[in-house]
XYZ file of C-alpha atoms in Angstrom:
144
model
C -57.777 64.760 -214.688
C -58.908 68.006 -215.894
C -58.047 66.867 -219.594
C -60.042 63.872 -219.200
C -56.838 61.482 -218.910
C -56.872 58.968 -216.353
C -53.609 58.485 -214.558
C -51.852 55.202 -215.317
C -52.844 52.564 -212.951
C -50.105 51.641 -210.575
C -49.557 47.989 -210.852
C -50.199 45.981 -207.643
C -47.239 43.867 -206.368
C -47.755 40.420 -208.130
C -46.028 38.745 -205.237
C -48.675 39.859 -202.630
C -50.264 37.043 -200.936
C -53.857 36.626 -201.926
C -56.606 36.313 -199.277
C -57.735 32.925 -197.902
C -59.614 30.959 -200.660
C -58.659 33.422 -203.324
C -57.019 32.146 -206.456
C -53.416 32.436 -206.958
C -50.828 31.116 -209.444
C -47.560 29.156 -209.285
C -45.119 27.585 -211.619
C -45.140 23.708 -211.502
C -41.898 21.592 -211.846
C -43.074 21.200 -215.481
C -42.911 24.867 -215.844
C -46.592 25.171 -216.436
C -48.516 27.781 -214.558
C -51.465 26.257 -212.327
C -53.780 28.045 -209.961
C -54.938 27.064 -206.422
C -56.856 28.392 -203.818
C -55.483 26.561 -200.584
C -53.077 28.286 -198.498
C -49.402 27.238 -199.074
C -46.730 28.792 -196.932
C -43.862 27.085 -198.823
C -44.838 28.588 -202.105
C -44.882 31.917 -200.546
C -41.497 31.366 -198.882
C -39.720 30.516 -202.268
C -41.373 33.302 -204.196
C -43.696 31.154 -206.338
C -46.997 32.586 -205.365
C -48.342 35.018 -207.775
C -51.492 37.206 -207.886
C -51.224 37.741 -211.452
C -51.221 34.960 -214.130
C -49.680 36.943 -216.966
C -46.915 37.894 -214.557
C -46.429 34.183 -213.341
C -46.183 33.217 -217.015
C -43.518 35.679 -217.886
C -41.407 34.440 -215.000
C -41.772 31.005 -215.892
C -40.651 31.909 -219.480
C -37.585 33.908 -218.238
C -36.639 30.971 -215.947
C -36.952 28.630 -218.834
C -34.821 30.693 -221.326
C -32.162 31.159 -218.653
C -31.995 27.452 -218.234
C -31.767 26.726 -221.816
C -28.954 29.161 -222.224
C -27.049 27.927 -219.360
C -27.486 24.354 -220.696
C -26.367 25.657 -224.148
C -23.349 27.033 -222.864
C -22.409 24.002 -221.023
C -23.080 21.467 -223.556
C -20.983 23.529 -226.082
C -18.111 24.181 -223.892
C -18.548 27.949 -224.162
C -19.544 28.732 -220.492
C -17.657 31.643 -219.094
C -15.620 30.352 -216.401
C -13.092 33.359 -216.169
C -12.446 35.220 -213.063
C -14.135 38.644 -212.823
C -12.663 41.699 -211.457
C -10.615 44.259 -213.298
C -8.540 41.917 -215.193
C -9.699 43.138 -218.599
C -11.073 39.554 -219.634
C -14.229 39.852 -221.895
C -17.371 38.043 -220.480
C -20.103 37.705 -223.156
C -23.616 37.940 -222.778
C -26.724 38.565 -224.855
C -28.627 41.890 -224.919
C -31.911 43.034 -226.599
C -31.876 46.080 -228.741
C -35.136 47.515 -228.354
C -34.411 50.124 -231.096
C -34.110 47.641 -233.880
C -35.635 44.662 -232.121
C -32.439 42.502 -232.370
C -30.508 40.456 -230.113
C -26.703 40.962 -229.855
C -23.501 39.911 -228.170
C -22.398 42.283 -225.561
C -19.423 42.151 -223.314
C -18.026 43.402 -220.062
C -14.863 43.157 -218.191
C -16.119 45.184 -215.160
C -19.706 44.755 -214.697
C -21.710 41.576 -214.217
C -25.482 41.594 -214.522
C -27.977 38.871 -214.299
C -27.836 36.361 -216.968
C -25.887 33.702 -218.765
C -22.281 34.668 -219.655
C -20.203 32.972 -222.556
C -16.462 32.522 -222.876
C -16.373 34.422 -226.297
C -18.552 36.470 -228.770
C -19.018 33.348 -231.045
C -20.723 31.204 -228.228
C -23.003 34.117 -227.652
C -23.710 34.578 -231.257
C -24.574 30.833 -231.569
C -26.790 31.019 -228.518
C -28.848 33.780 -230.051
C -29.360 31.836 -233.398
C -29.684 28.357 -231.849
C -31.631 29.169 -228.402
C -32.948 32.669 -228.356
C -34.419 33.094 -231.644
C -36.292 29.674 -231.729
C -37.476 30.392 -228.204
C -39.106 33.756 -229.151
C -40.731 31.969 -232.162
C -42.019 29.177 -229.693
C -43.189 31.640 -227.201
C -44.424 34.754 -229.025
C -45.968 36.212 -225.898
C -42.484 36.208 -224.237
C -41.388 39.835 -223.077
C -37.437 40.325 -223.113
């Protein structure tokens, strides 16, 4: 404060329920963001009630990309259906490299993170080229 620098504002929880008659945002079954001001307990219960429109948009985009990647894996028979747990089997997923702004296949045999896994490196590489790169071009506001 003495230097004239304001501390960074802490972002409010985007899931906090808004006051009655205030506007909130939700993801429709078409994947669009809509707003409403009527109370809806069901939307709150399923974590589809946001007080921040941009946050809701990012959630919708992440969900869409997840479904497209999962569909790609099953359509191309490269879904990871191997057993996890210390057996040395490679499970392939896609990671974003922030340093060079690229997508790359990455594997793990021990740690499973959220996301879609593929049966091999080639499936992950194809998903990058056929799903992720076109998706990012289609949605330039998407934040990985």
